[in-house]
Amino acid sequence: MSRLSDALAAGEFVLTAEIGPPKGTDVDDFRRKARAFAGKVHAVNVTDNQRALVKLGSIAGSLVLRQENIEPIAQLVCRDRNRIALQSDLLGAWVMGIENVLALTGDPVKVGDHPDAKGVFDMESSQLLRIIGELNAGHDHAGKELKGKTGFFAGAAINPNVPNLDAEMRRLERKVAAGARFIQTQAVYDAGQFAAFAREAARFDLPILAGVLYLRSAKSARFINKSIPGIRIPDETIARLEAAADPEQEGVHIGVELVEQLRPHCKGIHLMSVGQEHRLVEIIEALPAPR
């Protein structure tokens, strides 16, 4: 059984983090970053060619985490695989001891380093969740019996920042119906807006992990606002980073404050960064003891 699943079932306040695999086969730095989270988080997401950039695969990266005795959450995107490849990769992940999967549709190929590639998108994330449920039940998507089934703890992603909350609730409802058992959200910077989302989502009785993205500078915050749909960093947060003598340390303070503001409205926090995983560890270490 997934340790992440056990922690959520026990009512623990869960912390997860996220790291990206290397662009290549040298995993030494990847291992070092992963080890820094040991004993500090319940699980670590391994991204799957995030932003359509070619990296070491998420399943291979998750296996490296397993070797370090760190619980992985393998992200799996539909962009690069048809339903046959998705099922095959899931079976392989289970054989390698990977128990947590986050089902994602995936970023469009045009934003990545191979813009002329053909996006597959044979399925989207809700359909992938259904496939995971079918493999867990012992048969493939065509109804053929498996010789040995899976037992994945499957999650999905949701964006609580959208102006049309009703539409996002319908997306969440589809994902829950398809088999999502936990939710990780897009980065949140407005605790009040997230609280409204959490009140609406409470009817699904599903653990939600609020996303917190570390900011290293005002420049990076402005870039995120310009380039990443679904995230809006407030002007006052950017101003704090601009005025700070040490913007990177101010980003840690902002992260800690966000975690504390979001804590009453969720079952856990999902910490993210852009290549600054050591700062996520600083955020975790600076958090007040649970009350």
Short mmCIF file of C-alpha atoms in Angstrom, two decimals:
data_model
loop_
_atom_site.label_atom_id
_atom_site.label_comp_id
_atom_site.label_asym_id
_atom_site.label_seq_id
_atom_site.Cartn_x
_atom_site.Cartn_y
_atom_site.Cartn_z
CA MET A 1 0.00 0.00 0.00
CA SER A 2 1.21 3.52 -0.84
CA ARG A 3 2.66 5.36 2.16
CA LEU A 4 1.10 8.54 0.79
CA SER A 5 -2.30 6.87 0.81
CA ASP A 6 -1.76 5.64 4.36
CA ALA A 7 -0.77 9.11 5.60
CA LEU A 8 -3.83 10.74 4.06
CA ALA A 9 -6.11 8.02 5.41
CA ALA A 10 -4.63 8.57 8.88
CA GLY A 11 -5.45 12.28 8.71
CA GLU A 12 -1.85 13.47 8.65
CA PHE A 13 -1.14 16.87 7.14
CA VAL A 14 0.78 15.79 4.07
CA LEU A 15 3.72 17.48 2.38
CA THR A 16 4.78 16.58 -1.14
CA ALA A 17 7.43 18.19 -3.32
CA GLU A 18 8.35 18.10 -6.98
CA ILE A 19 11.59 17.60 -8.88
CA GLY A 20 12.36 17.36 -12.56
CA PRO A 21 14.57 14.60 -13.97
CA PRO A 22 17.77 15.57 -15.79
CA LYS A 23 18.12 16.22 -19.50
CA GLY A 24 20.41 13.24 -19.99
CA THR A 25 21.52 10.16 -18.13
CA ASP A 26 23.61 11.67 -15.33
CA VAL A 27 21.35 11.31 -12.28
CA ASP A 28 23.87 12.26 -9.59
CA ASP A 29 22.44 15.76 -9.06
CA PHE A 30 18.91 14.38 -9.26
CA ARG A 31 19.73 11.90 -6.49
CA ARG A 32 21.29 14.67 -4.37
CA LYS A 33 18.19 16.84 -4.71
CA ALA A 34 15.94 13.90 -3.87
CA ARG A 35 17.94 12.95 -0.77
CA ALA A 36 17.44 16.46 0.63
CA PHE A 37 13.72 15.67 0.93
CA ALA A 38 14.23 12.38 2.79
CA GLY A 39 12.29 12.38 6.05
CA LYS A 40 10.84 15.83 5.31
CA VAL A 41 8.02 15.03 2.86
CA HIS A 42 5.63 12.14 2.38
CA ALA A 43 6.31 11.78 -1.36
CA VAL A 44 8.05 13.49 -4.28
CA ASN A 45 6.53 14.09 -7.71
CA VAL A 46 8.71 13.29 -10.71
CA THR A 47 7.69 15.39 -13.71
CA ASP A 48 7.02 13.85 -17.12
CA ASN A 49 8.73 15.92 -19.84
CA GLN A 50 7.23 19.04 -18.26
CA ARG A 51 6.62 21.97 -20.67
CA ALA A 52 7.19 19.47 -23.49
CA LEU A 53 10.96 19.46 -22.87
CA VAL A 54 12.83 16.19 -23.39
CA LYS A 55 14.08 14.84 -20.04
CA LEU A 56 14.72 11.48 -18.43
CA GLY A 57 11.34 9.76 -18.16
CA SER A 58 9.24 10.13 -15.03
CA ILE A 59 9.06 6.37 -14.45
CA ALA A 60 12.84 6.00 -14.64
CA GLY A 61 13.19 9.02 -12.33
CA SER A 62 10.67 7.49 -9.93
CA LEU A 63 12.72 4.28 -9.84
CA VAL A 64 15.78 6.33 -8.86
CA LEU A 65 13.77 7.79 -5.96
CA ARG A 66 12.72 4.28 -4.94
CA GLN A 67 16.39 3.32 -4.84
CA GLU A 68 16.88 6.20 -2.38
CA ASN A 69 13.92 4.99 -0.26
CA ILE A 70 11.89 8.07 -1.17
CA GLU A 71 8.26 7.58 -2.11
CA PRO A 72 7.67 8.77 -5.70
CA ILE A 73 4.59 10.10 -7.42
CA ALA A 74 5.11 9.43 -11.11
CA GLN A 75 3.49 12.04 -13.29
CA LEU A 76 2.11 10.58 -16.52
CA VAL A 77 1.01 12.79 -19.42
CA CYS A 78 -1.20 11.80 -22.34
CA ARG A 79 0.57 14.11 -24.78
CA ASP A 80 3.29 11.64 -25.78
CA ARG A 81 1.58 8.23 -25.65
CA ASN A 82 -1.47 6.48 -27.04
CA ARG A 83 -3.61 4.24 -24.86
CA ILE A 84 -1.46 1.19 -25.57
CA ALA A 85 1.74 2.91 -24.46
CA LEU A 86 0.06 4.44 -21.41
CA GLN A 87 -1.10 1.02 -20.22
CA SER A 88 2.26 -0.58 -20.94
CA ASP A 89 4.12 2.14 -19.02
CA LEU A 90 1.73 1.83 -16.09
CA LEU A 91 2.26 -1.93 -15.91
CA GLY A 92 6.00 -1.37 -15.97
CA ALA A 93 5.79 1.27 -13.26
CA TRP A 94 3.87 -1.09 -10.99
CA VAL A 95 6.39 -3.89 -11.51
CA MET A 96 9.14 -1.44 -10.47
CA GLY A 97 7.35 -0.67 -7.21
CA ILE A 98 5.86 2.70 -8.14
CA GLU A 99 2.49 3.00 -6.41
CA ASN A 100 1.45 6.66 -6.87
CA VAL A 101 0.53 8.21 -10.22
CA LEU A 102 -0.61 11.72 -11.10
CA ALA A 103 -2.63 11.66 -14.34
CA LEU A 104 -2.12 14.71 -16.55
CA THR A 105 -3.13 15.66 -20.06
CA GLY A 106 0.17 17.47 -20.69
CA ASP A 107 1.42 20.76 -22.09
CA PRO A 108 1.15 21.32 -25.86
CA VAL A 109 4.22 20.32 -27.86
CA LYS A 110 4.59 23.79 -29.41
CA VAL A 111 5.83 25.22 -26.10
CA GLY A 112 8.72 22.75 -25.86
CA ASP A 113 12.08 22.04 -27.49
CA HIS A 114 10.57 19.89 -30.27
CA PRO A 115 7.77 22.13 -31.57
CA ASP A 116 7.44 20.09 -34.78
CA ALA A 117 6.65 16.90 -32.86
CA LYS A 118 3.17 15.45 -33.15
CA GLY A 119 1.18 15.52 -29.95
CA VAL A 120 -0.64 12.24 -29.38
CA PHE A 121 -3.45 13.21 -26.98
CA ASP A 122 -5.23 9.92 -27.68
CA MET A 123 -6.79 10.40 -24.26
CA GLU A 124 -7.05 13.15 -21.66
CA SER A 125 -6.44 12.95 -17.93
CA SER A 126 -9.94 11.79 -16.90
CA GLN A 127 -9.76 8.95 -19.40
CA LEU A 128 -6.29 8.04 -18.13
CA LEU A 129 -7.70 7.88 -14.61
CA ARG A 130 -10.31 5.40 -15.85
CA ILE A 131 -7.57 3.29 -17.43
CA ILE A 132 -5.68 3.24 -14.12
CA GLY A 133 -8.85 2.04 -12.41
CA GLU A 134 -9.26 -0.70 -15.01
CA LEU A 135 -5.68 -1.92 -14.50
CA ASN A 136 -6.29 -1.87 -10.74
CA ALA A 137 -9.38 -4.03 -11.35
CA GLY A 138 -7.32 -6.58 -13.28
CA HIS A 139 -8.14 -5.89 -16.92
CA ASP A 140 -6.92 -3.60 -19.68
CA HIS A 141 -8.88 -0.87 -21.46
CA ALA A 142 -10.12 -3.41 -24.02
CA GLY A 143 -11.51 -5.60 -21.22
CA LYS A 144 -8.80 -8.26 -21.51
CA GLU A 145 -7.81 -9.93 -18.25
CA LEU A 146 -4.37 -9.19 -16.85
CA LYS A 147 -2.02 -11.75 -15.40
CA GLY A 148 -1.37 -9.73 -12.26
CA LYS A 149 -3.14 -6.42 -11.61
CA THR A 150 -1.93 -3.05 -10.37
CA GLY A 151 -2.93 -1.15 -7.22
CA PHE A 152 -2.13 2.46 -7.99
CA PHE A 153 -3.07 5.40 -5.76
CA ALA A 154 -4.10 7.78 -8.52
CA GLY A 155 -4.26 11.55 -8.36
CA ALA A 156 -5.25 14.43 -10.59
CA ALA A 157 -4.47 18.12 -10.95
CA ILE A 158 -6.90 21.03 -10.60
CA ASN A 159 -6.54 24.79 -10.91
CA PRO A 160 -8.35 26.66 -8.11
CA ASN A 161 -7.33 30.05 -9.55
CA VAL A 162 -9.74 30.12 -12.48
CA PRO A 163 -12.43 32.82 -12.57
CA ASN A 164 -15.13 30.30 -13.53
CA LEU A 165 -15.22 28.12 -10.42
CA ASP A 166 -18.30 26.22 -11.62
CA ALA A 167 -16.44 24.97 -14.70
CA GLU A 168 -13.51 23.84 -12.56
CA MET A 169 -15.90 22.03 -10.22
CA ARG A 170 -17.28 20.14 -13.21
CA ARG A 171 -13.74 19.16 -14.21
CA LEU A 172 -13.07 18.01 -10.65
CA GLU A 173 -16.32 16.03 -10.62
CA ARG A 174 -15.29 14.22 -13.82
CA LYS A 175 -11.91 13.36 -12.37
CA VAL A 176 -13.38 12.09 -9.13
CA ALA A 177 -15.88 9.98 -11.06
CA ALA A 178 -12.99 8.63 -13.16
CA GLY A 179 -11.13 7.44 -10.07
CA ALA A 180 -8.98 10.27 -8.70
CA ARG A 181 -8.22 9.64 -5.03
CA PHE A 182 -6.23 12.78 -4.29
CA ILE A 183 -5.78 16.20 -5.87
CA GLN A 184 -2.73 18.41 -6.26
CA THR A 185 -3.46 21.97 -7.34
CA GLN A 186 -1.83 24.59 -9.49
CA ALA A 187 0.22 27.15 -7.54
CA VAL A 188 -1.92 29.28 -5.24
CA TYR A 189 -1.19 32.85 -4.12
CA ASP A 190 -4.64 33.95 -2.96
CA ALA A 191 -5.62 32.08 0.21
CA GLY A 192 -9.11 33.59 0.19
CA GLN A 193 -9.81 32.40 -3.33
CA PHE A 194 -8.45 28.96 -2.44
CA ALA A 195 -10.69 28.80 0.65
CA ALA A 196 -13.73 29.44 -1.57
CA PHE A 197 -12.57 26.66 -3.90
CA ALA A 198 -12.02 24.28 -0.97
CA ARG A 199 -15.52 24.92 0.38
CA GLU A 200 -17.00 24.03 -3.01
CA ALA A 201 -14.76 20.97 -3.39
CA ALA A 202 -15.57 19.62 0.09
CA ARG A 203 -18.60 17.78 -1.28
CA PHE A 204 -16.27 15.36 -3.08
CA ASP A 205 -14.64 14.29 0.21
CA LEU A 206 -11.25 14.03 -1.48
CA PRO A 207 -7.88 15.10 -0.01
CA ILE A 208 -6.63 18.25 -1.70
CA LEU A 209 -2.97 19.29 -1.59
CA ALA A 210 -2.62 23.01 -2.29
CA GLY A 211 0.18 24.00 -4.62
CA VAL A 212 2.86 26.44 -3.42
CA LEU A 213 5.45 27.56 -5.98
CA TYR A 214 8.70 29.04 -4.67
CA LEU A 215 9.59 32.44 -6.16
CA ARG A 216 13.25 33.43 -6.38
CA SER A 217 12.89 37.00 -7.72
CA ALA A 218 10.49 39.65 -8.98
CA LYS A 219 11.76 38.96 -12.49
CA SER A 220 10.84 35.27 -12.30
CA ALA A 221 7.43 36.16 -10.84
CA ARG A 222 6.71 38.49 -13.75
CA PHE A 223 7.82 35.79 -16.19
CA ILE A 224 5.42 33.31 -14.60
CA ASN A 225 2.54 35.79 -14.86
CA LYS A 226 3.36 36.35 -18.52
CA SER A 227 4.12 32.79 -19.59
CA ILE A 228 2.28 30.26 -17.41
CA PRO A 229 -1.51 30.15 -17.78
CA GLY A 230 -3.51 29.61 -14.62
CA ILE A 231 -1.14 31.35 -12.19
CA ARG A 232 -1.47 34.97 -11.11
CA ILE A 233 1.12 36.27 -8.67
CA PRO A 234 -0.21 39.38 -6.91
CA ASP A 235 1.47 42.74 -7.45
CA GLU A 236 2.14 43.07 -3.72
CA THR A 237 4.06 39.78 -3.72
CA ILE A 238 6.17 40.95 -6.64
CA ALA A 239 6.77 44.26 -4.85
CA ARG A 240 8.01 42.38 -1.75
CA LEU A 241 10.51 40.48 -3.87
CA GLU A 242 11.58 43.69 -5.63
CA ALA A 243 12.22 45.51 -2.35
CA ALA A 244 13.94 42.64 -0.53
CA ALA A 245 17.66 42.82 0.18
CA ASP A 246 17.77 39.05 -0.38
CA PRO A 247 14.94 38.15 -2.81
CA GLU A 248 15.64 34.41 -2.64
CA GLN A 249 15.29 34.38 1.13
CA GLU A 250 12.19 36.55 0.85
CA GLY A 251 10.79 33.89 -1.48
CA VAL A 252 11.25 31.36 1.32
CA HIS A 253 9.39 33.66 3.75
CA ILE A 254 6.55 34.06 1.25
CA GLY A 255 6.38 30.28 0.82
CA VAL A 256 6.16 29.69 4.57
CA GLU A 257 3.42 32.31 4.90
CA LEU A 258 1.42 30.73 2.09
CA VAL A 259 1.65 27.27 3.63
CA GLU A 260 0.33 28.61 6.93
CA GLN A 261 -2.48 30.54 5.23
CA LEU A 262 -3.56 27.53 3.18
CA ARG A 263 -3.16 24.88 5.91
CA PRO A 264 -6.67 25.31 7.42
CA HIS A 265 -8.31 24.74 4.03
CA CYS A 266 -6.55 21.60 2.74
CA LYS A 267 -5.18 18.19 3.67
CA GLY A 268 -1.65 18.99 2.61
CA ILE A 269 0.72 21.13 0.56
CA HIS A 270 2.46 20.37 -2.73
CA LEU A 271 5.70 22.37 -2.99
CA MET A 272 7.11 23.30 -6.40
CA SER A 273 10.03 25.29 -7.77
CA VAL A 274 11.91 25.88 -11.00
CA GLY A 275 15.27 24.23 -10.32
CA GLN A 276 15.40 25.52 -6.71
CA GLU A 277 14.58 22.39 -4.77
CA HIS A 278 16.95 23.37 -1.93
CA ARG A 279 14.70 26.36 -1.23
CA LEU A 280 11.72 24.02 -0.82
CA VAL A 281 13.67 22.23 1.90
CA GLU A 282 14.25 25.61 3.57
CA ILE A 283 10.51 26.32 3.46
CA ILE A 284 9.77 22.96 5.08
CA GLU A 285 12.38 23.45 7.78
CA ALA A 286 11.03 26.95 8.56
CA LEU A 287 7.44 25.81 9.04
CA PRO A 288 6.06 26.07 12.58
CA ALA A 289 5.48 22.79 14.38
CA PRO A 290 1.99 21.35 13.76
CA ARG A 291 -0.56 22.65 16.23
#
